[in-house]
XYZ file of C-alpha atoms in Angstrom:
574
model
C 8.682 -19.507 -11.952
C 9.664 -16.745 -14.315
C 12.831 -14.866 -14.334
C 11.934 -11.470 -13.066
C 15.254 -9.890 -14.248
C 16.398 -8.975 -10.730
C 18.873 -10.620 -8.301
C 16.925 -13.414 -6.183
C 17.274 -11.521 -2.976
C 14.641 -9.043 -4.080
C 12.142 -11.968 -4.280
C 9.385 -12.127 -1.792
C 8.895 -15.930 -0.917
C 7.633 -17.375 1.958
C 5.852 -20.429 3.139
C 2.496 -20.570 5.080
C 1.768 -23.609 7.460
C -1.922 -24.607 8.288
C -3.165 -25.376 11.524
C -4.639 -28.875 11.714
C -8.133 -28.861 13.146
C -9.453 -32.041 15.112
C -11.355 -34.403 13.229
C -15.037 -34.446 13.975
C -17.656 -37.294 13.450
C -19.196 -35.813 10.221
C -15.603 -36.046 8.815
C -15.426 -38.946 6.123
C -11.805 -39.833 6.739
C -10.025 -41.927 3.872
C -6.874 -43.731 4.401
C -3.629 -43.074 2.675
C -1.318 -40.303 2.479
C -2.970 -38.338 -0.003
C -6.481 -39.033 1.212
C -6.072 -38.603 5.097
C -7.646 -35.116 4.985
C -10.486 -35.687 2.639
C -14.241 -35.230 3.983
C -17.572 -35.270 2.424
C -20.709 -33.497 3.632
C -24.268 -33.253 2.396
C -25.274 -29.953 1.146
C -28.470 -30.205 3.291
C -26.352 -30.207 6.395
C -24.317 -26.999 5.330
C -24.953 -24.029 7.348
C -22.496 -21.631 6.050
C -19.316 -20.997 4.343
C -16.534 -18.692 5.810
C -14.263 -16.947 3.211
C -10.673 -16.002 4.058
C -9.936 -12.314 4.809
C -8.314 -10.435 2.017
C -4.284 -10.216 2.406
C -0.976 -11.108 0.906
C -1.636 -15.062 1.601
C -3.487 -18.093 -0.019
C -7.321 -17.806 -0.108
C -9.266 -20.492 1.894
C -12.862 -21.607 2.585
C -14.085 -23.081 5.649
C -17.266 -25.256 5.789
C -19.678 -25.056 8.703
C -22.622 -27.542 9.553
C -25.814 -26.737 11.043
C -24.451 -28.429 14.104
C -21.703 -26.092 14.500
C -18.876 -28.445 13.084
C -16.074 -26.514 11.360
C -14.162 -28.659 9.049
C -10.425 -27.646 8.202
C -9.712 -24.923 5.981
C -9.449 -25.562 2.229
C -6.488 -23.652 0.654
C -6.323 -22.751 -2.744
C -2.853 -22.172 -3.653
C -3.671 -21.069 -7.292
C -6.890 -19.363 -6.923
C -10.385 -21.196 -7.397
C -12.393 -19.963 -4.387
C -14.604 -18.050 -6.713
C -15.127 -21.076 -8.840
C -15.996 -23.361 -6.204
C -18.619 -20.732 -4.788
C -20.265 -20.387 -8.361
C -20.710 -24.070 -8.585
C -21.877 -24.325 -5.027
C -24.803 -21.854 -6.194
C -26.117 -24.176 -8.622
C -27.409 -26.186 -5.773
C -27.977 -23.770 -2.755
C -28.389 -20.292 -2.420
C -25.256 -18.538 -0.746
C -26.264 -15.037 0.877
C -23.862 -12.703 2.553
C -24.389 -12.367 6.087
C -25.456 -8.671 7.119
C -23.296 -8.892 10.092
C -19.971 -10.519 8.545
C -19.309 -9.821 4.847
C -16.714 -12.946 4.856
C -19.562 -15.275 5.734
C -21.812 -17.047 3.151
C -25.142 -18.263 4.743
C -26.427 -21.330 3.018
C -30.123 -21.759 2.072
C -32.128 -24.307 -0.057
C -33.816 -23.295 -2.933
C -37.077 -22.809 -1.117
C -38.952 -19.666 -2.539
C -41.610 -19.991 0.250
C -38.900 -19.509 3.020
C -37.244 -16.744 1.328
C -40.452 -14.916 0.842
C -41.176 -15.267 4.225
C -37.907 -13.860 5.315
C -38.547 -10.872 3.020
C -42.047 -10.324 4.390
C -40.770 -10.373 8.037
C -38.139 -7.761 7.219
C -40.700 -5.464 5.746
C -38.201 -4.107 3.243
C -40.233 -4.263 0.164
C -43.891 -3.224 -0.873
C -46.796 -5.439 -2.382
C -45.403 -4.542 -5.754
C -42.144 -6.467 -4.866
C -43.591 -10.037 -5.384
C -41.139 -10.978 -7.826
C -38.173 -10.615 -5.852
C -37.528 -14.127 -5.074
C -37.551 -14.949 -8.908
C -35.205 -12.245 -9.485
C -33.159 -13.978 -6.599
C -32.841 -16.885 -8.383
C -31.868 -14.934 -11.589
C -29.112 -13.109 -10.120
C -28.358 -14.796 -6.655
C -24.736 -13.029 -6.412
C -26.015 -9.320 -6.451
C -29.182 -10.246 -4.313
C -27.449 -11.411 -1.364
C -28.256 -10.357 2.248
C -25.230 -8.007 2.312
C -26.728 -6.085 -0.136
C -29.330 -4.682 2.190
C -26.796 -2.637 4.066
C -25.213 -1.746 1.012
C -28.209 -0.585 -1.048
C -27.093 -1.691 -4.264
C -28.813 -0.826 -7.612
C -30.535 -4.285 -7.870
C -32.393 -3.595 -4.870
C -32.847 0.016 -5.126
C -35.716 -1.095 -7.907
C -37.680 -3.037 -5.585
C -37.661 -0.091 -2.690
C -40.743 1.809 -2.160
C -40.370 5.254 -4.137
C -41.261 8.241 -2.280
C -42.299 11.576 -3.663
C -39.934 13.462 -1.480
C -36.952 11.918 -3.046
C -35.210 10.904 0.220
C -32.354 9.043 -1.131
C -29.320 7.790 0.753
C -26.220 9.710 0.049
C -24.000 8.194 -2.599
C -21.140 8.819 -0.270
C -22.533 6.222 2.024
C -23.415 3.580 -0.474
C -20.099 3.338 -2.387
C -16.951 1.391 -1.659
C -17.464 0.477 2.010
C -14.198 -1.664 2.132
C -12.976 -0.004 5.174
C -15.418 -1.370 7.419
C -16.160 -4.710 5.529
C -12.699 -5.959 3.567
C -13.552 -8.361 1.014
C -17.232 -7.568 0.313
C -17.319 -7.671 -3.567
C -21.050 -6.911 -4.592
C -20.928 -3.172 -5.207
C -22.785 -1.698 -8.098
C -23.070 1.877 -7.055
C -20.300 3.808 -8.513
C -18.927 7.228 -7.961
C -19.341 9.797 -10.853
C -16.055 11.224 -11.204
C -16.745 13.564 -13.774
C -14.157 14.480 -16.663
C -10.481 14.111 -16.029
C -8.532 17.254 -16.355
C -5.581 17.775 -18.516
C -2.395 18.512 -16.521
C 0.648 20.563 -17.576
C 4.005 20.247 -15.800
C 5.569 23.656 -15.168
C 9.373 24.595 -15.586
C 11.587 23.731 -12.556
C 12.378 26.267 -9.916
C 15.422 28.042 -11.330
C 18.194 29.503 -8.782
C 17.066 32.992 -9.645
C 13.544 32.227 -8.574
C 14.715 30.264 -5.528
C 16.603 33.499 -4.323
C 13.485 35.565 -4.540
C 11.972 33.419 -1.846
C 14.907 34.142 0.668
C 14.937 37.362 2.673
C 17.965 39.271 3.700
C 18.598 37.020 7.130
C 18.479 33.934 4.969
C 14.794 32.869 6.084
C 12.545 31.311 3.394
C 9.632 33.321 2.877
C 6.222 32.049 1.489
C 6.906 28.409 2.155
C 3.605 27.327 0.875
C 4.102 29.147 -2.674
C 7.522 27.613 -2.790
C 6.295 24.155 -2.162
C 3.639 24.575 -4.685
C 6.092 25.523 -7.268
C 8.540 22.448 -6.524
C 5.324 20.189 -6.626
C 4.344 21.443 -10.097
C 7.675 21.704 -11.682
C 10.518 20.390 -9.515
C 13.989 21.872 -8.948
C 16.764 22.550 -11.177
C 19.737 20.182 -10.436
C 22.035 23.097 -8.838
C 19.422 23.792 -6.048
C 18.778 20.327 -4.892
C 21.508 20.481 -2.458
C 20.165 23.387 -0.485
C 16.464 22.842 -1.275
C 16.209 19.143 -0.067
C 17.687 19.867 3.246
C 14.530 22.063 3.975
C 12.125 19.311 2.320
C 13.538 16.845 4.454
C 13.465 18.636 7.664
C 17.196 18.977 8.256
C 17.044 22.814 7.998
C 13.874 24.356 9.589
C 12.137 26.675 6.946
C 12.290 29.875 9.287
C 15.837 29.183 10.272
C 18.327 32.071 9.367
C 21.825 31.627 7.784
C 23.369 31.893 11.499
C 20.853 29.388 12.723
C 21.871 26.995 9.976
C 25.641 27.393 10.895
C 25.160 26.497 14.405
C 22.878 23.549 13.441
C 25.419 22.269 11.043
C 27.887 22.132 13.920
C 25.785 20.361 16.487
C 24.761 17.860 13.640
C 28.208 17.209 12.648
C 29.490 16.453 16.466
C 26.456 14.338 16.762
C 26.867 12.290 13.686
C 30.389 11.547 14.289
C 29.631 10.604 18.152
C 27.500 7.974 16.617
C 29.829 6.800 13.993
C 32.625 6.276 16.748
C 30.226 4.038 18.616
C 30.291 1.370 15.825
C 33.877 2.308 14.576
C 35.359 1.607 17.980
C 33.860 -1.973 18.477
C 36.900 -4.320 18.288
C 36.882 -7.575 16.352
C 36.697 -9.369 19.635
C 33.539 -7.450 20.811
C 31.851 -8.009 17.404
C 32.148 -11.769 17.740
C 29.900 -11.594 20.756
C 27.566 -9.091 18.905
C 25.654 -10.875 16.345
C 23.167 -8.014 15.737
C 25.964 -5.802 14.732
C 27.472 -8.529 12.687
C 24.361 -9.117 10.748
C 23.796 -5.350 9.928
C 27.344 -4.908 8.878
C 27.277 -7.950 6.758
C 23.850 -6.860 4.871
C 25.086 -3.406 4.573
C 28.415 -4.560 2.784
C 26.351 -6.842 0.585
C 23.980 -4.067 -0.457
C 26.178 -1.294 -0.904
C 28.371 -3.496 -3.363
C 25.434 -3.496 -5.843
C 23.433 -0.120 -5.043
C 23.377 1.889 -8.192
C 26.775 0.629 -9.422
C 25.818 2.039 -12.969
C 26.061 5.434 -11.681
C 29.366 7.076 -11.928
C 29.236 8.329 -8.106
C 29.201 4.811 -7.171
C 31.085 2.612 -9.873
C 34.366 1.055 -9.550
C 35.615 -1.299 -6.576
C 37.484 1.395 -4.627
C 34.907 4.128 -5.017
C 34.950 6.566 -2.062
C 30.959 6.920 -2.817
C 30.777 3.217 -1.673
C 32.410 3.965 1.706
C 30.331 6.866 2.426
C 27.299 5.022 1.740
C 28.418 2.260 4.096
C 29.339 4.506 6.608
C 25.999 6.482 6.862
C 24.095 3.395 6.876
C 26.021 1.553 9.659
C 25.748 5.032 11.721
C 21.953 4.793 10.963
C 21.750 1.531 13.113
C 23.346 3.453 15.982
C 20.627 6.321 15.435
C 17.820 4.092 15.214
C 18.486 0.964 17.375
C 15.086 -0.221 17.228
C 14.910 -0.585 13.137
C 18.626 -1.060 12.363
C 19.198 -1.830 8.773
C 16.655 -3.380 6.678
C 17.242 -4.357 2.966
C 15.967 -1.619 0.756
C 17.370 1.269 2.641
C 20.319 1.589 0.553
C 18.190 2.594 -2.223
C 16.872 5.374 -0.371
C 20.158 6.623 0.794
C 21.943 6.461 -2.543
C 20.213 9.443 -4.480
C 20.457 11.653 -1.399
C 24.346 11.118 -0.886
C 24.723 11.631 -4.731
C 22.900 14.993 -4.418
C 24.453 16.132 -1.061
C 28.224 14.925 -1.922
C 28.631 15.176 1.786
C 28.488 12.313 4.427
C 26.873 14.232 7.108
C 24.423 16.271 5.122
C 23.305 13.129 3.506
C 23.044 11.136 6.636
C 20.601 13.784 8.385
C 18.485 14.288 5.081
C 18.135 10.285 4.978
C 16.868 10.396 8.730
C 14.085 12.766 7.701
C 13.345 10.884 4.750
C 13.297 7.744 7.005
C 10.924 9.472 9.233
C 8.296 9.504 6.522
C 8.851 5.873 5.407
C 10.352 3.943 8.242
C 7.068 2.048 8.939
C 7.577 0.344 5.495
C 10.524 -1.592 6.920
C 9.095 -2.666 10.093
C 9.096 -6.340 10.628
C 5.324 -6.643 11.122
C 4.810 -4.964 7.641
C 1.492 -3.693 8.862
C 2.128 -0.317 7.157
C 2.744 -1.902 3.929
C -0.365 -4.230 4.161
C -2.358 -0.883 4.943
C -0.991 0.877 2.216
C -1.645 -1.815 -0.457
C -5.502 -2.120 1.008
C -5.523 2.008 0.752
C -4.275 1.513 -2.982
C -6.987 -0.966 -3.766
C -9.448 1.152 -2.200
C -8.454 4.252 -4.274
C -8.597 1.909 -7.574
C -11.882 0.651 -6.667
C -13.110 4.247 -6.800
C -11.083 5.548 -9.783
C -11.356 2.540 -12.016
C -13.693 -0.411 -10.875
C -13.529 -2.236 -14.106
C -9.712 -2.629 -13.783
C -10.234 -3.687 -10.134
C -12.711 -6.500 -11.477
C -10.208 -7.621 -13.842
C -7.508 -7.873 -11.204
C -9.864 -9.681 -8.903
C -10.677 -12.060 -11.647
C -6.911 -12.973 -11.955
C -6.424 -13.214 -8.392
C -4.339 -10.008 -8.442
C -6.895 -7.798 -6.546
C -4.619 -7.477 -3.435
C -2.176 -5.661 -5.695
C 0.972 -7.375 -4.194
C 2.707 -6.756 -7.606
C 2.960 -3.011 -6.615
C 4.621 -3.817 -3.063
C 8.056 -2.673 -4.354
C 6.412 0.648 -5.620
C 5.389 1.536 -2.226
C 8.171 0.037 -0.164
C 10.869 2.264 -1.891
C 9.077 4.886 -3.362
C 9.339 3.744 -7.003
C 13.165 3.781 -6.799
C 13.697 0.943 -9.275
C 10.826 1.852 -11.454
C 12.228 4.995 -12.823
C 15.577 6.126 -14.150
C 17.987 7.733 -11.237
C 17.465 11.372 -12.504
C 13.807 10.823 -12.729
C 13.579 9.610 -9.164
C 15.348 12.896 -8.063
C 12.328 14.597 -9.438
C 9.724 12.125 -8.373
C 10.816 12.365 -4.686
C 11.269 16.007 -4.352
C 7.562 16.399 -5.538
C 6.368 13.835 -3.077
C 8.567 15.409 -0.316
C 6.335 18.704 -0.597
C 3.299 16.666 0.813
C 1.445 18.249 -1.845
C -1.278 18.006 -3.347
C -2.699 15.670 -0.488
C -1.664 13.001 1.913
C -0.615 9.715 0.451
C 0.110 11.132 -2.925
C 2.302 8.212 -3.716
C -0.560 6.083 -3.840
C -1.948 8.274 -6.670
C 1.342 7.932 -8.380
C 0.710 3.945 -8.084
C -2.646 4.576 -9.489
C -1.412 6.503 -12.414
C 0.969 3.729 -13.415
C -1.854 1.303 -13.157
C -4.043 3.682 -15.443
C -1.041 3.861 -18.042
C -0.887 0.212 -18.040
C -4.747 -0.243 -18.074
C -5.286 -1.270 -21.795
C -2.330 -3.548 -21.772
C -3.648 -5.532 -18.873
C -7.160 -5.857 -19.738
C -6.885 -6.475 -23.322
C -4.431 -9.313 -22.883
C -5.083 -12.990 -21.842
C -2.698 -12.457 -18.855
C -3.135 -14.765 -15.706
C -1.702 -13.871 -12.234
C 2.115 -14.847 -13.302
C 1.998 -12.860 -16.352
C 0.325 -9.554 -14.622
C 3.191 -9.655 -12.268
C 5.872 -10.246 -14.872
C 4.412 -7.472 -16.709
C 4.587 -4.978 -14.045
C 8.068 -5.964 -12.964
C 8.924 -5.287 -16.564
C 7.860 -1.668 -16.457
C 11.212 -0.750 -14.700
C 13.056 2.276 -16.537
C 10.335 2.276 -19.341
C 8.043 4.814 -17.897
C 8.207 8.848 -18.137
C 7.996 10.274 -14.573
C 6.603 13.583 -15.918
C 3.509 11.444 -17.515
C 2.869 9.690 -14.409
C 2.978 12.778 -12.206
C 0.555 14.317 -14.752
C -1.885 11.456 -14.461
C -1.813 11.201 -10.694
C -2.420 14.813 -10.355
C -5.307 14.649 -12.881
C -6.549 11.769 -10.756
C -6.298 13.810 -7.469
C -8.332 16.753 -9.209
C -11.016 14.232 -10.378
C -11.240 13.001 -6.832
C -11.150 16.509 -5.307
C -13.961 17.775 -7.568
C -16.471 14.938 -7.055
C -19.157 15.943 -4.539
C -20.317 12.474 -3.280
C -16.727 11.214 -2.556
C -16.993 8.339 -0.056
C -15.789 9.484 3.533
C -13.161 7.163 3.591
C -11.667 8.189 0.347
C -11.837 11.867 1.596
C -9.977 10.678 4.907
C -7.082 9.152 3.105
C -6.590 12.003 0.948
C -6.977 14.696 3.747
C -10.358 16.111 2.179
C -12.590 15.254 4.956
C -14.105 18.196 6.704
C -12.643 18.949 10.106
C -15.339 19.438 12.733
C -14.656 22.409 15.101
C -13.890 21.376 18.710
C -16.509 22.236 21.511
C -15.483 25.909 22.682
C -13.270 26.077 25.611
C -12.324 28.480 28.107
C -8.522 27.533 27.820
C -6.491 29.184 25.350
C -5.166 26.534 22.752
C -2.949 26.387 20.132
C -4.050 26.166 16.700
C -4.319 22.650 15.020
C -0.966 21.445 13.288
C -0.827 19.892 9.876
C -0.017 16.395 9.793
C 3.563 15.321 9.370
C 4.245 12.903 6.668
C 5.069 9.929 9.475
C 1.746 10.776 10.812
C 0.047 10.442 7.596
C 1.292 6.871 7.202
C -0.452 6.119 10.521
C -3.827 6.676 9.125
C -5.186 3.355 9.758
C -8.253 3.320 7.387
C -8.271 -0.426 6.709
C -8.351 -3.607 8.734
C -4.839 -5.000 9.308
C -4.208 -8.661 8.471
C -2.084 -11.029 10.577
C 1.742 -10.703 9.738
C 3.489 -13.328 7.823
C 6.963 -14.672 8.442
C 9.535 -12.149 7.422
C 11.568 -12.852 4.111
C 14.289 -11.238 2.199
C 12.865 -9.114 -0.535
C 10.924 -6.717 -2.569
C 10.233 -8.507 -5.909
C 7.224 -10.904 -5.588
C 7.618 -14.283 -7.289
C 4.776 -16.626 -7.505
C 5.388 -20.382 -6.728
C 3.228 -23.363 -6.464
C 3.843 -23.788 -2.650
C 4.884 -20.297 -1.513
C 3.069 -17.066 -0.908
C 4.102 -13.495 -0.615
C 5.878 -11.961 2.434
C 6.817 -8.388 3.028
C 9.590 -8.260 5.480
C 13.148 -7.729 4.520
C 15.886 -9.758 5.887
C 19.191 -11.191 4.745
């Protein structure tokens, strides 16, 4: 295990247990502790091989005989599934099932049987008699799964019609949403040249005032959000502007509306704060949940941003405010409570607001956007990592292939980035700029995934021109903290978004992920209906574009550490 440079509590470590399958007649059991699970099987009896579903866990293979017997899963703790499949291809043909991309069908090297199968499918003309020989030369690209993908390899064997009726590229490329784990994709999307992006100057106080009318309402909200996205805010504006960006103040509220709102919210906050403040020591002895929250919060607060003057020192009032706001959030959201990492999200907000009540309600607005990240099942985190992989496979297939070859294709090294929105990757002041840009919701939903792509794009050469393995890649990503310019990353992310936006043949799942898919008009109705409303940030995170994987046991961290007998987990707990 390498030293990540962080406290051990931020290391994602878990164990995965295997379910023992019953012994079958074909299982050749050897005696002894080390050999009790050994088995042997003739390749002539092998019908198929099932591959594990991509996720944050070990890879495994399951061998299935022609009689339907399934052997226990072979888990590969440090990679090697591809090497084993490659070795098997020396003796048999492994073809991806057209119905299940994770199932490899086993065929002997019998060209007559293969030719007969192709003839029955009637997919090729008389001029494709060399297909079987090509199959042996490149069996990996010529799998049955390629029929449904229509890869470049098979396109050469298909009949060419004068009408040039080709399947749209958007239907051929990166179909990872329907078949996660399918790797034979040779049709690439032409993105065009990447534009050069220049960031603008921050919104000044004078410019901000130009958007406020005589009653204190914000005018031209869309225009103001665009300016904040392109340049950010000057420090003096953040205390007021963030209240709008985080939903504390409605954009159309007047000055009087906000005064009334502040009174109501202040009363509501202190009522919730009184709930946990009034719990006696005797009561707390019988409330293990509250004790657990208090202990975890006290521990996290004591080490959150202590190098910042607002939180330094042992008797700093800022630490007390941070502690009280987090405890009160447990009363506000009983279902979620407190999970490690939330203190990182509240700290910059409290620093800007300098007020306990304002910071709390802005924090609840932020949590509306990201609360799914902290749920025990971690389905949202798994989904976002899959979506990040989907984007990267379109933007940079070569980098994706490289990471796959190093057992890093699941992008678990990016877990912390997405969990707390890059809080530990940039300096404190840079995070203030990055978050206010992301809070605008521009230029597309899930822009934080493009920010992650921008970081990977920045480190592309360093990764691909090295001899890094899984551990070295993980270590390299972890060591990027505080070494990147947020302006540079934002420029890269915006340029990537424009590249995708200008692509005419962008796959539908990418369009949906970035909110660029055309919305079909509903059928006309006689009833009067309100116009469709834009997605809120919390709704955006609900876009389930990839298959979920089974949840693993919760553990206590954000940092990902490789070990010999452990794997990654995404939940946070003490």
